[in-house]
PDB file of C-alpha atoms in Angstrom:
ATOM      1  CA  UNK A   1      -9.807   8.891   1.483  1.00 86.00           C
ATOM      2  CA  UNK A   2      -6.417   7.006   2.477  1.00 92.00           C
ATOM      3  CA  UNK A   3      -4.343   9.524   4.884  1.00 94.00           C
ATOM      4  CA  UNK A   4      -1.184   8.004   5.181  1.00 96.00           C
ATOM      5  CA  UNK A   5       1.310   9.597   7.908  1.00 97.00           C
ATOM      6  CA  UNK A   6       5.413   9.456   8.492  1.00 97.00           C
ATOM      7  CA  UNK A   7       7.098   9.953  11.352  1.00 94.00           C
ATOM      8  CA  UNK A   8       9.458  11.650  12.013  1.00 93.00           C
ATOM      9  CA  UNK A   9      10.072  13.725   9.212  1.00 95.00           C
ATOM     10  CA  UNK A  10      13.705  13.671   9.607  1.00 96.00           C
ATOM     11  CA  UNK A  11      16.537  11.403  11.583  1.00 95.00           C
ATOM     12  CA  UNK A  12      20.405  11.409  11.591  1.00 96.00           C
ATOM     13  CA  UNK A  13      21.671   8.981  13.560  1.00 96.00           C
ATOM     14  CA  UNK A  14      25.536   7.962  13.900  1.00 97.00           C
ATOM     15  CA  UNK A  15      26.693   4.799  11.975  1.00 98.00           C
ATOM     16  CA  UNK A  16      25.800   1.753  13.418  1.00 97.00           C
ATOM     17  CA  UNK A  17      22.885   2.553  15.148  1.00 97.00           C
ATOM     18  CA  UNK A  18      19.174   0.662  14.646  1.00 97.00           C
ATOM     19  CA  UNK A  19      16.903   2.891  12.495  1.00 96.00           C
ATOM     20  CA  UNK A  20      13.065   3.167  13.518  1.00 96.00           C
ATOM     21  CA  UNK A  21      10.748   4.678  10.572  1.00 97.00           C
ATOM     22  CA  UNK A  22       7.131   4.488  11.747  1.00 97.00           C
ATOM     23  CA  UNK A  23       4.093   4.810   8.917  1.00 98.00           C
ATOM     24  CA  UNK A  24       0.404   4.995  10.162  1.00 98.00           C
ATOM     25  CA  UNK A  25      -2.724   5.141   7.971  1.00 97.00           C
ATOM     26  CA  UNK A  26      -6.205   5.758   8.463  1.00 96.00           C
ATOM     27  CA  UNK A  27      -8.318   2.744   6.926  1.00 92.00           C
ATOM     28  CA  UNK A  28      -7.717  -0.355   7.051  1.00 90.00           C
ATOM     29  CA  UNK A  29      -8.966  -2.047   3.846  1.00 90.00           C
ATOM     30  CA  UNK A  30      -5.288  -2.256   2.228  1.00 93.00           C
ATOM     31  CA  UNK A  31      -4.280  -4.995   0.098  1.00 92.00           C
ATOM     32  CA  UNK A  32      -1.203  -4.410   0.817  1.00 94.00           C
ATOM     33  CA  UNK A  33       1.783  -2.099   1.644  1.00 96.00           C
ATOM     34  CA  UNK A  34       5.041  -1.228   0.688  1.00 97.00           C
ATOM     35  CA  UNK A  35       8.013   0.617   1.495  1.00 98.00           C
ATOM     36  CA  UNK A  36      10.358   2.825  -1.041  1.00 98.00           C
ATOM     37  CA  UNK A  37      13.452   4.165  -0.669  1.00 98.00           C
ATOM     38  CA  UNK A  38      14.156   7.015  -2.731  1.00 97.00           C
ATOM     39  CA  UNK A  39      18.457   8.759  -3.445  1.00 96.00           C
ATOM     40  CA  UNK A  40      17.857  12.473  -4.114  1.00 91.00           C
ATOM     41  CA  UNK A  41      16.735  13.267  -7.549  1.00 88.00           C
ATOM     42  CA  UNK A  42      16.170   9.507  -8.324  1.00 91.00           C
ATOM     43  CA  UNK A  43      13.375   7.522  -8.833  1.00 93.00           C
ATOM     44  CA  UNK A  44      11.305   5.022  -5.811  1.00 96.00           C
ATOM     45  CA  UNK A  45      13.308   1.478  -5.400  1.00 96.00           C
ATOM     46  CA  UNK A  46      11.142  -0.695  -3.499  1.00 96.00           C
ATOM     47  CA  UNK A  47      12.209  -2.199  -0.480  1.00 97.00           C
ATOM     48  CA  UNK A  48       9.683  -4.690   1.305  1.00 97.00           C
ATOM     49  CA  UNK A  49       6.094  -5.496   0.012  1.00 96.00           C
ATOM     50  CA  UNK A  50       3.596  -6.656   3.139  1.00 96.00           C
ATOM     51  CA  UNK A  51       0.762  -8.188   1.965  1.00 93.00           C
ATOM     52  CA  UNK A  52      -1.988  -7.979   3.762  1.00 91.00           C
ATOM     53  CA  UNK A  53      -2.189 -11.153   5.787  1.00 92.00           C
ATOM     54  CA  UNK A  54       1.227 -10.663   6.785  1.00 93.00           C
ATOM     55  CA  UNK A  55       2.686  -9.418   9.823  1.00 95.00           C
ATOM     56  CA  UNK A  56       6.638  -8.598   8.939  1.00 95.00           C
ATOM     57  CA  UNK A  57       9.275  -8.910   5.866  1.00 96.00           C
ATOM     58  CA  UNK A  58      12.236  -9.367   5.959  1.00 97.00           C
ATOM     59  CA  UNK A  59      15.283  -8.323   3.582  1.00 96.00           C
ATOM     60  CA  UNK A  60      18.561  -8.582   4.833  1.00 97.00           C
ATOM     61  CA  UNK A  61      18.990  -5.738   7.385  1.00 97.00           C
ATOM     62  CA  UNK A  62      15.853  -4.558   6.791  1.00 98.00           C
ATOM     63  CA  UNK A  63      12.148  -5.738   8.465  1.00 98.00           C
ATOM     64  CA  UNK A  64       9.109  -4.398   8.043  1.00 97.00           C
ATOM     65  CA  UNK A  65       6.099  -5.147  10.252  1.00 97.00           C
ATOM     66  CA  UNK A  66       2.489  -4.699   9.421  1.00 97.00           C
ATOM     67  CA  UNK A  67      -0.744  -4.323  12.331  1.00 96.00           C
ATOM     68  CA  UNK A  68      -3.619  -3.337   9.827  1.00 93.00           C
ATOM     69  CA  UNK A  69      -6.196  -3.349  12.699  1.00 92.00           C
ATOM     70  CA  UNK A  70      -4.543  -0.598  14.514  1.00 95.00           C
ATOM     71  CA  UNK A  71      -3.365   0.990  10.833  1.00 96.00           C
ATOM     72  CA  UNK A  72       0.637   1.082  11.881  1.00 97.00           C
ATOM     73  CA  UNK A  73       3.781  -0.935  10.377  1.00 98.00           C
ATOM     74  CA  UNK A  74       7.245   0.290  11.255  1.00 98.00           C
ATOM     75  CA  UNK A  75      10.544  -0.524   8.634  1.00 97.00           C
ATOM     76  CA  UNK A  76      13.390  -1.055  10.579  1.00 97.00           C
ATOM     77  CA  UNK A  77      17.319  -0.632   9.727  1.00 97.00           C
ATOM     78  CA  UNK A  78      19.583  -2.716  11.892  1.00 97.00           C
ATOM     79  CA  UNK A  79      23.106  -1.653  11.388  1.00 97.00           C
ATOM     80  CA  UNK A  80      22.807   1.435   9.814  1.00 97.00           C
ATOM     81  CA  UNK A  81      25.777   2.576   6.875  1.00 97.00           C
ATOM     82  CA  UNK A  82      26.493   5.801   5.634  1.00 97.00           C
ATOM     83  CA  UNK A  83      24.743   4.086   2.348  1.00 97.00           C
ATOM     84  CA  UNK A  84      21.266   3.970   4.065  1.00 98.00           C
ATOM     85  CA  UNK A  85      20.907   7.762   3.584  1.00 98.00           C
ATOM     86  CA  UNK A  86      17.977   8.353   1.840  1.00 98.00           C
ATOM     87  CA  UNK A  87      14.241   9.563   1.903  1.00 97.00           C
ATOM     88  CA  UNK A  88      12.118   5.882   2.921  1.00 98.00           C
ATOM     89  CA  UNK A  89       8.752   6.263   1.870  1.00 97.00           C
ATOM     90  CA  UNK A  90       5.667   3.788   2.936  1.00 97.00           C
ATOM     91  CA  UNK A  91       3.052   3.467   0.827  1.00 96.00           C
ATOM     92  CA  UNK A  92      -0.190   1.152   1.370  1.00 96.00           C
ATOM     93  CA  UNK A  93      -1.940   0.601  -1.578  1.00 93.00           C
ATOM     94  CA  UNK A  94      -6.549   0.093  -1.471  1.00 91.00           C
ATOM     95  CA  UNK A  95      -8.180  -3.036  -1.411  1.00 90.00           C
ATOM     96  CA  UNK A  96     -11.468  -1.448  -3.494  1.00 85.00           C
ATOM     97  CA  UNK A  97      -9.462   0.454  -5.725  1.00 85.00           C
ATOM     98  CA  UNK A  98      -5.572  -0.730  -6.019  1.00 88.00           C
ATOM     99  CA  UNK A  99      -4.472   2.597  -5.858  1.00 89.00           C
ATOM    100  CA  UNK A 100      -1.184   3.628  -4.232  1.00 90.00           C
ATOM    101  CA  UNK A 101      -1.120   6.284  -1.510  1.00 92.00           C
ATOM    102  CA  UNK A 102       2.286   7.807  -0.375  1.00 94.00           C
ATOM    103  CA  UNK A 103       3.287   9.363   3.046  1.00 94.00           C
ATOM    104  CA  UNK A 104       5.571  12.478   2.841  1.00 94.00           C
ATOM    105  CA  UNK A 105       8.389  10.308   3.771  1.00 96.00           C
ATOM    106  CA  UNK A 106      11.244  10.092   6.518  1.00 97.00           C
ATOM    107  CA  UNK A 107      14.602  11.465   5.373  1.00 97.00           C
ATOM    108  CA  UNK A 108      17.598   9.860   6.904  1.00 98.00           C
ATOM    109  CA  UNK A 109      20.674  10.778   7.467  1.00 98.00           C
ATOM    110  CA  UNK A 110      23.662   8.309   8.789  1.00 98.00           C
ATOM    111  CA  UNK A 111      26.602   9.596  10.039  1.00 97.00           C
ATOM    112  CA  UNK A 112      30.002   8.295   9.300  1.00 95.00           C
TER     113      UNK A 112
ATOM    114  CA  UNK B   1      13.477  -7.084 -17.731  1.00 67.00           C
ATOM    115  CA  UNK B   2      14.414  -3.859 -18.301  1.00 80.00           C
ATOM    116  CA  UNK B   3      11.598  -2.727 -15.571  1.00 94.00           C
ATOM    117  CA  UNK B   4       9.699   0.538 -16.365  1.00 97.00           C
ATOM    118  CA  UNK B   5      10.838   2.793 -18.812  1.00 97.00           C
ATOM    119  CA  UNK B   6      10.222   6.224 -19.081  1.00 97.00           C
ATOM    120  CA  UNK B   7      11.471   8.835 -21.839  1.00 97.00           C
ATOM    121  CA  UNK B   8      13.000  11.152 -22.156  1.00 97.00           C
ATOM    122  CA  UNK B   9      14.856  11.906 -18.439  1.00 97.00           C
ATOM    123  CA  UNK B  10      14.919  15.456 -19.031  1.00 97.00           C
ATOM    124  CA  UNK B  11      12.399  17.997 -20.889  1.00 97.00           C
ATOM    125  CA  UNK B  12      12.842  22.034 -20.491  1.00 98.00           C
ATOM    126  CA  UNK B  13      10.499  23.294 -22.552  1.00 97.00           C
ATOM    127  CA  UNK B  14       8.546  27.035 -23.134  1.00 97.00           C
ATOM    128  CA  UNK B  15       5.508  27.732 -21.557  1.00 97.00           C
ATOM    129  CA  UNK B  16       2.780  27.517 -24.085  1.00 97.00           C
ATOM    130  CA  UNK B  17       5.016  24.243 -25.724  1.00 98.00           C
ATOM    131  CA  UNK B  18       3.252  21.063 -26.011  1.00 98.00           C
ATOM    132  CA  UNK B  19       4.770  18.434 -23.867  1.00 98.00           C
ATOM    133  CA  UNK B  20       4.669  14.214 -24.046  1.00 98.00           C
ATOM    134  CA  UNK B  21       5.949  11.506 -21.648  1.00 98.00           C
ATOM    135  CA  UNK B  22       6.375   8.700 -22.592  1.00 98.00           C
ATOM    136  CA  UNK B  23       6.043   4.960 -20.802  1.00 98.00           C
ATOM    137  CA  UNK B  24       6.583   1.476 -21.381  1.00 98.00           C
ATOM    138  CA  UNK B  25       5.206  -0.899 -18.542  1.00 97.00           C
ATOM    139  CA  UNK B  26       6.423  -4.351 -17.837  1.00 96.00           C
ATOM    140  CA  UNK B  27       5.631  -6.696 -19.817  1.00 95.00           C
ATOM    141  CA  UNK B  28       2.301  -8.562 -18.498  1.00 94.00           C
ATOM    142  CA  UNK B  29       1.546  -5.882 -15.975  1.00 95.00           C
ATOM    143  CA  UNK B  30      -1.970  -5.098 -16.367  1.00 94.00           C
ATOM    144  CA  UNK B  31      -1.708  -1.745 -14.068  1.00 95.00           C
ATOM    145  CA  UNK B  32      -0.056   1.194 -15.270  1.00 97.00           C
ATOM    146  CA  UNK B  33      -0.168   4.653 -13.447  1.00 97.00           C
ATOM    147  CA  UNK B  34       1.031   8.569 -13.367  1.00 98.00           C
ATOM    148  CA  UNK B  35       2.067  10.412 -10.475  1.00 97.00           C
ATOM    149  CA  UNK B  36       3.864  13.350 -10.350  1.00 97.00           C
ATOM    150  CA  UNK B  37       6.389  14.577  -7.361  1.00 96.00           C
ATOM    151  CA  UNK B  38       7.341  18.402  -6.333  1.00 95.00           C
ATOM    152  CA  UNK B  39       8.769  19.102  -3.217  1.00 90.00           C
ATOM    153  CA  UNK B  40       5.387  20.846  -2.139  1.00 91.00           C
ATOM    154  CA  UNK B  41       2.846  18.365  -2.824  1.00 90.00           C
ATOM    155  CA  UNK B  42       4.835  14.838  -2.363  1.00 91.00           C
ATOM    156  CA  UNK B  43       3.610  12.408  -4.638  1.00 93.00           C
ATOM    157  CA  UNK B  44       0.610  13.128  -6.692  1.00 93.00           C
ATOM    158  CA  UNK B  45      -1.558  10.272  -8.664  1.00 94.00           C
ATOM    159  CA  UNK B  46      -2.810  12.084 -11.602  1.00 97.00           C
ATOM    160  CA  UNK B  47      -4.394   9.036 -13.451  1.00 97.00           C
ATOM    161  CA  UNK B  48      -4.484   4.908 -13.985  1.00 96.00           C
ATOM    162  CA  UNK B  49      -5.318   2.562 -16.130  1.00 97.00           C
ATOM    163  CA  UNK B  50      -6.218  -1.008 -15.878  1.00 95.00           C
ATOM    164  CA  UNK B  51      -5.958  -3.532 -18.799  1.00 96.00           C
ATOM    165  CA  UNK B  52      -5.196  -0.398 -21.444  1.00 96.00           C
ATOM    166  CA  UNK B  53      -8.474   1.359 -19.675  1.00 97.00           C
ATOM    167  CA  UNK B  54      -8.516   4.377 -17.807  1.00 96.00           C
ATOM    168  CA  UNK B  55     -10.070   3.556 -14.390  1.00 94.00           C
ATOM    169  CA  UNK B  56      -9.514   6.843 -12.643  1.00 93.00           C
ATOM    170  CA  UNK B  57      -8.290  10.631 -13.743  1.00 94.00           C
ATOM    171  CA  UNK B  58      -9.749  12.359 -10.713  1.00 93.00           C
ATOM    172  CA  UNK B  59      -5.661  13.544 -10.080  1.00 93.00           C
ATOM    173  CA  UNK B  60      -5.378  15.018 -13.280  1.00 95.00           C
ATOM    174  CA  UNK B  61      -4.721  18.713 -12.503  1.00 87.00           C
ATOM    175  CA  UNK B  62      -6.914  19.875 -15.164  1.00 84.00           C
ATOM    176  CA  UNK B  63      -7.723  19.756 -18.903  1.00 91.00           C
ATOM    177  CA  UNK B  64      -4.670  20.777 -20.122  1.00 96.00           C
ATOM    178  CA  UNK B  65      -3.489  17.274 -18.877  1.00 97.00           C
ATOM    179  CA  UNK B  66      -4.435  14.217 -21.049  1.00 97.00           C
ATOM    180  CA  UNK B  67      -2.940  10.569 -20.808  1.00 98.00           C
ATOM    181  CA  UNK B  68      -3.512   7.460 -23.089  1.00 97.00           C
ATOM    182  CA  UNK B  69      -2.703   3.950 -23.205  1.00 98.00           C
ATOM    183  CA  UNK B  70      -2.785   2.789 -27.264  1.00 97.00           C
ATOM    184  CA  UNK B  71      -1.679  -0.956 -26.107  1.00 95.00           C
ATOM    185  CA  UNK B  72       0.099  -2.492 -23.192  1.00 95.00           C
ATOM    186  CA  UNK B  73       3.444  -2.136 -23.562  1.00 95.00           C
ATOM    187  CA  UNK B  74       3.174   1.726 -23.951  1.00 97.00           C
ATOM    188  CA  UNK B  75       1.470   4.583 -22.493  1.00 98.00           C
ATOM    189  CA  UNK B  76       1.863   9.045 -22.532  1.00 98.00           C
ATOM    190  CA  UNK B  77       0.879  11.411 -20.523  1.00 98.00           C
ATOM    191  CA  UNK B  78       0.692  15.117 -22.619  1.00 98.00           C
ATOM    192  CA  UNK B  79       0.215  18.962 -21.381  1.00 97.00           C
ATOM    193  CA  UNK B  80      -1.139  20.677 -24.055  1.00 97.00           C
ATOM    194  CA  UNK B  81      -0.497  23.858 -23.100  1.00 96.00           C
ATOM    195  CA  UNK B  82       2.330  23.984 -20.522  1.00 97.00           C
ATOM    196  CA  UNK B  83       2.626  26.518 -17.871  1.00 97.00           C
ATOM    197  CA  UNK B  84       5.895  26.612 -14.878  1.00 97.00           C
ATOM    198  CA  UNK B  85       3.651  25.349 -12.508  1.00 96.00           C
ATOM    199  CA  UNK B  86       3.889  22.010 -14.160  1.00 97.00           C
ATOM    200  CA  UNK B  87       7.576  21.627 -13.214  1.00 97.00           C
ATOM    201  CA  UNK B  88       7.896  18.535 -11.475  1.00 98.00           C
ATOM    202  CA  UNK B  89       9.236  14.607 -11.886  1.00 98.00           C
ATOM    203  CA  UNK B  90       7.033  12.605 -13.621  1.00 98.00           C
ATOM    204  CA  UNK B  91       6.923   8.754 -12.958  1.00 98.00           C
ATOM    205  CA  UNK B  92       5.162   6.041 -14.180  1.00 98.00           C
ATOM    206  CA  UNK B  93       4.856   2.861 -12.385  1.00 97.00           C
ATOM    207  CA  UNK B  94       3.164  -0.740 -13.235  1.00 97.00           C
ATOM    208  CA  UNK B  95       1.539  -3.615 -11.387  1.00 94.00           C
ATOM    209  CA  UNK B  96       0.024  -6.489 -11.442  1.00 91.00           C
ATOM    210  CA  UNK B  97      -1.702  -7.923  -8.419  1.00 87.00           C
ATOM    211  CA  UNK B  98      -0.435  -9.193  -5.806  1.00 86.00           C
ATOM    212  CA  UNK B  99       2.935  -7.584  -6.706  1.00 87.00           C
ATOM    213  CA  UNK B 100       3.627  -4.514  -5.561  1.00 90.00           C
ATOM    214  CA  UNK B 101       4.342  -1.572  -8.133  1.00 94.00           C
ATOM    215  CA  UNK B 102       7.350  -0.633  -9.779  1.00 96.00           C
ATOM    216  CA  UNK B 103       8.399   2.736 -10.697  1.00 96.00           C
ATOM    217  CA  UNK B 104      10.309   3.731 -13.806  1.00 96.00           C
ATOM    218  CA  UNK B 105      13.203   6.694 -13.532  1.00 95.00           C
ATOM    219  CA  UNK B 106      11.034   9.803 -14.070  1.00 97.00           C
ATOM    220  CA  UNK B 107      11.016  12.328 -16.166  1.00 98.00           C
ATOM    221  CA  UNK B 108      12.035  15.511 -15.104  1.00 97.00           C
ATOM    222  CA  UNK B 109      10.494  18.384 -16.905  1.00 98.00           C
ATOM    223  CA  UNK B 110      11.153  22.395 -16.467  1.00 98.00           C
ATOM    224  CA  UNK B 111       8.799  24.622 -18.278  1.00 98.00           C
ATOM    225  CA  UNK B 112      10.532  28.024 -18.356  1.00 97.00           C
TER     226      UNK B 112
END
């Protein structure tokens, strides 16, 4: 079964600083895997989709990497706002099976 | 498109009331599934379908839980009876390989 582990749990960091949200899973036979970002009592916007083959995406301030040998890809924030607040989820979905399994998340907090 | 859409938002019903969610994929995704989030458990898959077909109900709490998918533009997911434990937000999400999936707004439900 597909463990998939966030860390940390939690980070505040002062506006303007890089953000560092690490995701680690235990096999490697993804298809491919995505980050979420998810506003309190709202639903999952996605934010980057890796495929499998790929090593990093990029969105604006945001890049993701992907190493599925060693079962790690980090999402990084450049810049950070008050706006990037949130709970970031990372989610890698199965090659066999195509089914999506969720770490716990990272809940960020920037300070103004 | 109007993405995923999920009805109602809200649902507080009695325990012992039958309850239905309701989905509606996007159009020409041929992957539609249920998970449920509480703030114990995370993010839960209860069940998917592929092509209108259930592939997997292994998350389905128990039998109280049922889910169908009559065609593919619409899908529910029904607790016949329901009990407080099955507070929770309810989201659907579609797919279709190699996208990545997209998650309606949820559906939050109290059972009092």
């Amino acid at each position: 079964k597909q463990e998939v582990t966030q860390i940390p749990a939690a980070l505040s960091v002062p506006e303007g600083e890089n953000l560092v949200l690490n995701c680690s899973f235990t096999d490697s036979a993804i298809y491919n895997l995505q980050w979420f970002r998810q506003d309190p009592g709202k639903g999952l916007t996605s934010l980057l989709l890796i495929q499998s083959s790929q090593r990093e995406q990029t969105s604006g301030r945001l890049n993701a990497s992907l190493d599925k040998s060693s079962g790690r890809s980090t999402l990084y924030i450049a810049a950070s706002q008050p706006g990037d607040s949130a709970t970031y989820l990372c989610a890698v979905i199965g090659s066999n099976d195509y089914k999506l399994s969720f770490g716990a998340g990272t809940t960020v907090t920037v300070r103004a | 498109d109007a993405g995923v859409i999920q009805s109602p938002r809200h649902e507080v019903t009695e325990m012992g009331q039958e309850v239905t969610l309701r989905c509606k994929p996007i159009s020409g995704h041929d992957y539609l599934f249920w998970y449920r989030q509480t703030m114990m458990r995370g993010l839960e898959l209860l069940i998917y379908f592929n092509n209108n077909v259930p592939i997997d109900d292994s998350g389905m709490p128990e039998d109280r839980f049922s889910a169908k998918m009559p065609n593919a533009s619409f899908s529910t997911l029904k607790i016949q009876p329901s009990e407080p434990r099955d507070s929770a937000v309810y989201f659907c999400a579609s797919s279709s390989p190699p996208h990545g999936y997209t998650f309606g707004s949820g559906t939050r439900l109290t059972v009092v």
